[in-house]
Structure formats: structure tokens, C-alpha cells
């Protein structure tokens, strides 16, 4: 039974920072590629950042230089460090695990960037 549980969302002022966490269970975490996606009301779910089982990372252009994805294979957790936050970052952030043709999603955590 695979579970992905996001945490760390909340209300942040523009320019502020926050770290999201995604705790995984029920899978061999170290061999899965992980990612963060986000969805604003009325919009598609978009890629934010990914990190492979080999620690290769990639980022959406909109967050490049501001966000950092990382993983801890001992704690079975993937993180998203978000700096210099903008109102446009406001969305529900979802954790994703993918390997071969299998994909799992968490239920999301809300980030609101507002003054």
C-alpha cells in the first residue's frame, strides 16, 4: 500500500521561504523518481521539479533559481525548498512517485503567497 503524504504548506508573504515535505511509504523509495507538481484553481497540474533515483534534477522555468528539490533515502522523504516566493506560486502542491509505468500521487498541500 503506497502512501505519499505532503506537509509544510501554509501562508507566506511575498519574498518569503517555505519547505515542503513528502513522506513516502509502501515502496522501495530509493529506486523511484520523485517530483513536485502544482495546480492553481482552474488550471492544469504543472511540473515544478523532479529528482531521479540517481539525484538528477530538473525544474520548471518559472521556479528555476528559487526552488530546490532534494531527497533523503534514509527517511524516505522528498523536499521542496521554496525561496523568494511570489503570489504566482500560490497553488496546491502535489508529490509524485514514478517508476516504469507506475505513478502515485499524494493528496496535496496548499501554499498561499500573499501580503
mmCIF file of the C-alpha atoms, coordinates in Angstrom:
data_MODEL
# 
_entry.id   MODEL 
# 
loop_
_atom_site.group_PDB 
_atom_site.id 
_atom_site.type_symbol 
_atom_site.label_atom_id 
_atom_site.label_alt_id 
_atom_site.label_comp_id 
_atom_site.label_asym_id 
_atom_site.label_entity_id 
_atom_site.label_seq_id 
_atom_site.pdbx_PDB_ins_code 
_atom_site.Cartn_x 
_atom_site.Cartn_y 
_atom_site.Cartn_z 
_atom_site.occupancy 
_atom_site.B_iso_or_equiv 
_atom_site.pdbx_formal_charge 
_atom_site.auth_seq_id 
_atom_site.auth_comp_id 
_atom_site.auth_asym_id 
_atom_site.auth_atom_id 
_atom_site.pdbx_PDB_model_num 
ATOM 1   C CA . UNK A 1 1   ? 0.000  0.000  0.000   1.00 0.00 ? 1   UNK A CA 1 
ATOM 2   C CA . UNK A 1 2   ? 1.775  3.084  -1.297  1.00 0.00 ? 2   UNK A CA 1 
ATOM 3   C CA . UNK A 1 3   ? 1.245  6.373  0.502   1.00 0.00 ? 3   UNK A CA 1 
ATOM 4   C CA . UNK A 1 4   ? 2.616  9.834  -0.223  1.00 0.00 ? 4   UNK A CA 1 
ATOM 5   C CA . UNK A 1 5   ? 1.869  12.434 2.445   1.00 0.00 ? 5   UNK A CA 1 
ATOM 6   C CA . UNK A 1 6   ? 2.699  16.090 1.826   1.00 0.00 ? 6   UNK A CA 1 
ATOM 7   C CA . UNK A 1 7   ? 3.201  18.618 4.599   1.00 0.00 ? 7   UNK A CA 1 
ATOM 8   C CA . UNK A 1 8   ? 4.624  22.076 5.182   1.00 0.00 ? 8   UNK A CA 1 
ATOM 9   C CA . UNK A 1 9   ? 2.236  24.265 3.236   1.00 0.00 ? 9   UNK A CA 1 
ATOM 10  C CA . UNK A 1 10  ? 0.786  27.474 4.572   1.00 0.00 ? 10  UNK A CA 1 
ATOM 11  C CA . UNK A 1 11  ? 0.539  31.234 4.177   1.00 0.00 ? 11  UNK A CA 1 
ATOM 12  C CA . UNK A 1 12  ? 3.737  33.111 3.309   1.00 0.00 ? 12  UNK A CA 1 
ATOM 13  C CA . UNK A 1 13  ? 4.465  36.729 2.409   1.00 0.00 ? 13  UNK A CA 1 
ATOM 14  C CA . UNK A 1 14  ? 5.973  37.548 -0.985  1.00 0.00 ? 14  UNK A CA 1 
ATOM 15  C CA . UNK A 1 15  ? 9.726  37.113 -0.817  1.00 0.00 ? 15  UNK A CA 1 
ATOM 16  C CA . UNK A 1 16  ? 9.441  34.568 1.954   1.00 0.00 ? 16  UNK A CA 1 
ATOM 17  C CA . UNK A 1 17  ? 10.546 30.943 2.131   1.00 0.00 ? 17  UNK A CA 1 
ATOM 18  C CA . UNK A 1 18  ? 8.969  27.621 2.960   1.00 0.00 ? 18  UNK A CA 1 
ATOM 19  C CA . UNK A 1 19  ? 9.933  23.953 2.764   1.00 0.00 ? 19  UNK A CA 1 
ATOM 20  C CA . UNK A 1 20  ? 7.505  21.260 1.694   1.00 0.00 ? 20  UNK A CA 1 
ATOM 21  C CA . UNK A 1 21  ? 7.980  17.624 2.665   1.00 0.00 ? 21  UNK A CA 1 
ATOM 22  C CA . UNK A 1 22  ? 6.610  14.430 1.155   1.00 0.00 ? 22  UNK A CA 1 
ATOM 23  C CA . UNK A 1 23  ? 6.901  11.270 3.225   1.00 0.00 ? 23  UNK A CA 1 
ATOM 24  C CA . UNK A 1 24  ? 6.651  8.046  1.224   1.00 0.00 ? 24  UNK A CA 1 
ATOM 25  C CA . UNK A 1 25  ? 5.772  4.582  2.471   1.00 0.00 ? 25  UNK A CA 1 
ATOM 26  C CA . UNK A 1 26  ? 4.922  1.236  0.917   1.00 0.00 ? 26  UNK A CA 1 
ATOM 27  C CA . UNK A 1 27  ? 7.572  1.410  -1.802  1.00 0.00 ? 27  UNK A CA 1 
ATOM 28  C CA . UNK A 1 28  ? 11.302 0.928  -2.234  1.00 0.00 ? 28  UNK A CA 1 
ATOM 29  C CA . UNK A 1 29  ? 11.833 4.677  -2.134  1.00 0.00 ? 29  UNK A CA 1 
ATOM 30  C CA . UNK A 1 30  ? 15.408 4.800  -3.376  1.00 0.00 ? 30  UNK A CA 1 
ATOM 31  C CA . UNK A 1 31  ? 14.623 3.364  -6.832  1.00 0.00 ? 31  UNK A CA 1 
ATOM 32  C CA . UNK A 1 32  ? 11.700 5.697  -7.580  1.00 0.00 ? 32  UNK A CA 1 
ATOM 33  C CA . UNK A 1 33  ? 11.873 9.029  -9.362  1.00 0.00 ? 33  UNK A CA 1 
ATOM 34  C CA . UNK A 1 34  ? 10.145 11.765 -7.381  1.00 0.00 ? 34  UNK A CA 1 
ATOM 35  C CA . UNK A 1 35  ? 8.577  15.059 -8.297  1.00 0.00 ? 35  UNK A CA 1 
ATOM 36  C CA . UNK A 1 36  ? 6.616  18.067 -7.180  1.00 0.00 ? 36  UNK A CA 1 
ATOM 37  C CA . UNK A 1 37  ? 3.700  19.420 -9.208  1.00 0.00 ? 37  UNK A CA 1 
ATOM 38  C CA . UNK A 1 38  ? 1.290  22.257 -8.545  1.00 0.00 ? 38  UNK A CA 1 
ATOM 39  C CA . UNK A 1 39  ? -2.213 23.201 -9.550  1.00 0.00 ? 39  UNK A CA 1 
ATOM 40  C CA . UNK A 1 40  ? -3.872 26.586 -9.231  1.00 0.00 ? 40  UNK A CA 1 
ATOM 41  C CA . UNK A 1 41  ? -7.683 26.925 -9.405  1.00 0.00 ? 41  UNK A CA 1 
ATOM 42  C CA . UNK A 1 42  ? -8.943 26.500 -12.961 1.00 0.00 ? 42  UNK A CA 1 
ATOM 43  C CA . UNK A 1 43  ? -5.538 25.472 -14.294 1.00 0.00 ? 43  UNK A CA 1 
ATOM 44  C CA . UNK A 1 44  ? -3.740 22.273 -15.209 1.00 0.00 ? 44  UNK A CA 1 
ATOM 45  C CA . UNK A 1 45  ? -1.418 20.455 -12.880 1.00 0.00 ? 45  UNK A CA 1 
ATOM 46  C CA . UNK A 1 46  ? 2.080  21.567 -13.882 1.00 0.00 ? 46  UNK A CA 1 
ATOM 47  C CA . UNK A 1 47  ? 5.539  20.201 -13.240 1.00 0.00 ? 47  UNK A CA 1 
ATOM 48  C CA . UNK A 1 48  ? 7.539  22.121 -10.636 1.00 0.00 ? 48  UNK A CA 1 
ATOM 49  C CA . UNK A 1 49  ? 10.615 19.960 -10.100 1.00 0.00 ? 49  UNK A CA 1 
ATOM 50  C CA . UNK A 1 50  ? 11.770 16.355 -10.366 1.00 0.00 ? 50  UNK A CA 1 
ATOM 51  C CA . UNK A 1 51  ? 14.575 14.332 -8.861  1.00 0.00 ? 51  UNK A CA 1 
ATOM 52  C CA . UNK A 1 52  ? 15.517 10.895 -10.162 1.00 0.00 ? 52  UNK A CA 1 
ATOM 53  C CA . UNK A 1 53  ? 16.704 7.892  -8.212  1.00 0.00 ? 53  UNK A CA 1 
ATOM 54  C CA . UNK A 1 54  ? 20.195 8.967  -9.304  1.00 0.00 ? 54  UNK A CA 1 
ATOM 55  C CA . UNK A 1 55  ? 19.718 12.503 -7.895  1.00 0.00 ? 55  UNK A CA 1 
ATOM 56  C CA . UNK A 1 56  ? 19.403 14.176 -11.285 1.00 0.00 ? 56  UNK A CA 1 
ATOM 57  C CA . UNK A 1 57  ? 17.145 17.243 -11.002 1.00 0.00 ? 57  UNK A CA 1 
ATOM 58  C CA . UNK A 1 58  ? 15.163 19.451 -13.326 1.00 0.00 ? 58  UNK A CA 1 
ATOM 59  C CA . UNK A 1 59  ? 12.924 22.465 -12.762 1.00 0.00 ? 59  UNK A CA 1 
ATOM 60  C CA . UNK A 1 60  ? 10.193 24.423 -14.426 1.00 0.00 ? 60  UNK A CA 1 
ATOM 61  C CA . UNK A 1 61  ? 11.497 27.697 -15.838 1.00 0.00 ? 61  UNK A CA 1 
ATOM 62  C CA . UNK A 1 62  ? 9.175  29.626 -13.534 1.00 0.00 ? 62  UNK A CA 1 
ATOM 63  C CA . UNK A 1 63  ? 10.887 28.304 -10.386 1.00 0.00 ? 63  UNK A CA 1 
ATOM 64  C CA . UNK A 1 64  ? 14.457 27.848 -11.595 1.00 0.00 ? 64  UNK A CA 1 
ATOM 65  C CA . UNK A 1 65  ? 16.903 29.522 -9.233  1.00 0.00 ? 65  UNK A CA 1 
ATOM 66  C CA . UNK A 1 66  ? 14.297 29.874 -6.487  1.00 0.00 ? 66  UNK A CA 1 
ATOM 67  C CA . UNK A 1 67  ? 13.247 26.300 -5.672  1.00 0.00 ? 67  UNK A CA 1 
ATOM 68  C CA . UNK A 1 68  ? 15.405 23.298 -4.784  1.00 0.00 ? 68  UNK A CA 1 
ATOM 69  C CA . UNK A 1 69  ? 14.251 19.682 -4.777  1.00 0.00 ? 69  UNK A CA 1 
ATOM 70  C CA . UNK A 1 70  ? 16.106 17.121 -2.682  1.00 0.00 ? 70  UNK A CA 1 
ATOM 71  C CA . UNK A 1 71  ? 15.583 13.660 -1.242  1.00 0.00 ? 71  UNK A CA 1 
ATOM 72  C CA . UNK A 1 72  ? 16.571 11.702 1.831   1.00 0.00 ? 72  UNK A CA 1 
ATOM 73  C CA . UNK A 1 73  ? 16.552 7.990  1.047   1.00 0.00 ? 73  UNK A CA 1 
ATOM 74  C CA . UNK A 1 74  ? 17.050 7.073  4.708   1.00 0.00 ? 74  UNK A CA 1 
ATOM 75  C CA . UNK A 1 75  ? 13.931 8.965  5.772   1.00 0.00 ? 75  UNK A CA 1 
ATOM 76  C CA . UNK A 1 76  ? 12.029 8.125  2.556   1.00 0.00 ? 76  UNK A CA 1 
ATOM 77  C CA . UNK A 1 77  ? 11.250 11.799 2.085   1.00 0.00 ? 77  UNK A CA 1 
ATOM 78  C CA . UNK A 1 78  ? 11.455 14.276 -0.771  1.00 0.00 ? 78  UNK A CA 1 
ATOM 79  C CA . UNK A 1 79  ? 11.644 18.013 -0.076  1.00 0.00 ? 79  UNK A CA 1 
ATOM 80  C CA . UNK A 1 80  ? 10.951 21.210 -1.954  1.00 0.00 ? 80  UNK A CA 1 
ATOM 81  C CA . UNK A 1 81  ? 12.741 24.266 -0.599  1.00 0.00 ? 81  UNK A CA 1 
ATOM 82  C CA . UNK A 1 82  ? 10.978 27.372 -1.899  1.00 0.00 ? 82  UNK A CA 1 
ATOM 83  C CA . UNK A 1 83  ? 12.648 30.778 -1.681  1.00 0.00 ? 83  UNK A CA 1 
ATOM 84  C CA . UNK A 1 84  ? 11.769 34.236 -2.995  1.00 0.00 ? 84  UNK A CA 1 
ATOM 85  C CA . UNK A 1 85  ? 8.138  33.234 -3.164  1.00 0.00 ? 85  UNK A CA 1 
ATOM 86  C CA . UNK A 1 86  ? 5.751  35.108 -5.437  1.00 0.00 ? 86  UNK A CA 1 
ATOM 87  C CA . UNK A 1 87  ? 1.950  35.338 -5.457  1.00 0.00 ? 87  UNK A CA 1 
ATOM 88  C CA . UNK A 1 88  ? 2.034  33.345 -8.720  1.00 0.00 ? 88  UNK A CA 1 
ATOM 89  C CA . UNK A 1 89  ? 3.379  30.377 -6.724  1.00 0.00 ? 89  UNK A CA 1 
ATOM 90  C CA . UNK A 1 90  ? 0.041  30.060 -4.935  1.00 0.00 ? 90  UNK A CA 1 
ATOM 91  C CA . UNK A 1 91  ? -1.310 26.572 -5.637  1.00 0.00 ? 91  UNK A CA 1 
ATOM 92  C CA . UNK A 1 92  ? -1.886 23.127 -4.231  1.00 0.00 ? 92  UNK A CA 1 
ATOM 93  C CA . UNK A 1 93  ? 1.429  21.289 -4.373  1.00 0.00 ? 93  UNK A CA 1 
ATOM 94  C CA . UNK A 1 94  ? 1.391  17.552 -5.072  1.00 0.00 ? 94  UNK A CA 1 
ATOM 95  C CA . UNK A 1 95  ? 4.048  14.923 -4.526  1.00 0.00 ? 95  UNK A CA 1 
ATOM 96  C CA . UNK A 1 96  ? 4.569  12.288 -7.226  1.00 0.00 ? 96  UNK A CA 1 
ATOM 97  C CA . UNK A 1 97  ? 6.429  8.983  -7.353  1.00 0.00 ? 97  UNK A CA 1 
ATOM 98  C CA . UNK A 1 98  ? 7.053  7.265  -10.688 1.00 0.00 ? 98  UNK A CA 1 
ATOM 99  C CA . UNK A 1 99  ? 8.880  4.154  -11.795 1.00 0.00 ? 99  UNK A CA 1 
ATOM 100 C CA . UNK A 1 100 ? 8.462  2.498  -15.194 1.00 0.00 ? 100 UNK A CA 1 
ATOM 101 C CA . UNK A 1 101 ? 4.717  2.668  -15.944 1.00 0.00 ? 101 UNK A CA 1 
ATOM 102 C CA . UNK A 1 102 ? 3.658  3.129  -12.315 1.00 0.00 ? 102 UNK A CA 1 
ATOM 103 C CA . UNK A 1 103 ? 2.764  6.502  -10.819 1.00 0.00 ? 103 UNK A CA 1 
ATOM 104 C CA . UNK A 1 104 ? 1.452  7.550  -7.409  1.00 0.00 ? 104 UNK A CA 1 
ATOM 105 C CA . UNK A 1 105 ? 0.211  10.889 -6.096  1.00 0.00 ? 105 UNK A CA 1 
ATOM 106 C CA . UNK A 1 106 ? -0.224 12.477 -2.715  1.00 0.00 ? 106 UNK A CA 1 
ATOM 107 C CA . UNK A 1 107 ? -3.307 14.468 -1.781  1.00 0.00 ? 107 UNK A CA 1 
ATOM 108 C CA . UNK A 1 108 ? -1.577 17.832 -1.871  1.00 0.00 ? 108 UNK A CA 1 
ATOM 109 C CA . UNK A 1 109 ? -0.703 20.702 0.427   1.00 0.00 ? 109 UNK A CA 1 
ATOM 110 C CA . UNK A 1 110 ? -1.821 24.312 -0.028  1.00 0.00 ? 110 UNK A CA 1 
ATOM 111 C CA . UNK A 1 111 ? 0.662  27.151 -0.476  1.00 0.00 ? 111 UNK A CA 1 
ATOM 112 C CA . UNK A 1 112 ? -0.662 30.710 -0.410  1.00 0.00 ? 112 UNK A CA 1 
ATOM 113 C CA . UNK A 1 113 ? 1.705  33.617 -1.088  1.00 0.00 ? 113 UNK A CA 1 
ATOM 114 C CA . UNK A 1 114 ? 0.063  36.888 -0.114  1.00 0.00 ? 114 UNK A CA 1 
ATOM 115 C CA . UNK A 1 115 ? 0.755  40.074 1.798   1.00 0.00 ? 115 UNK A CA 1 
# 
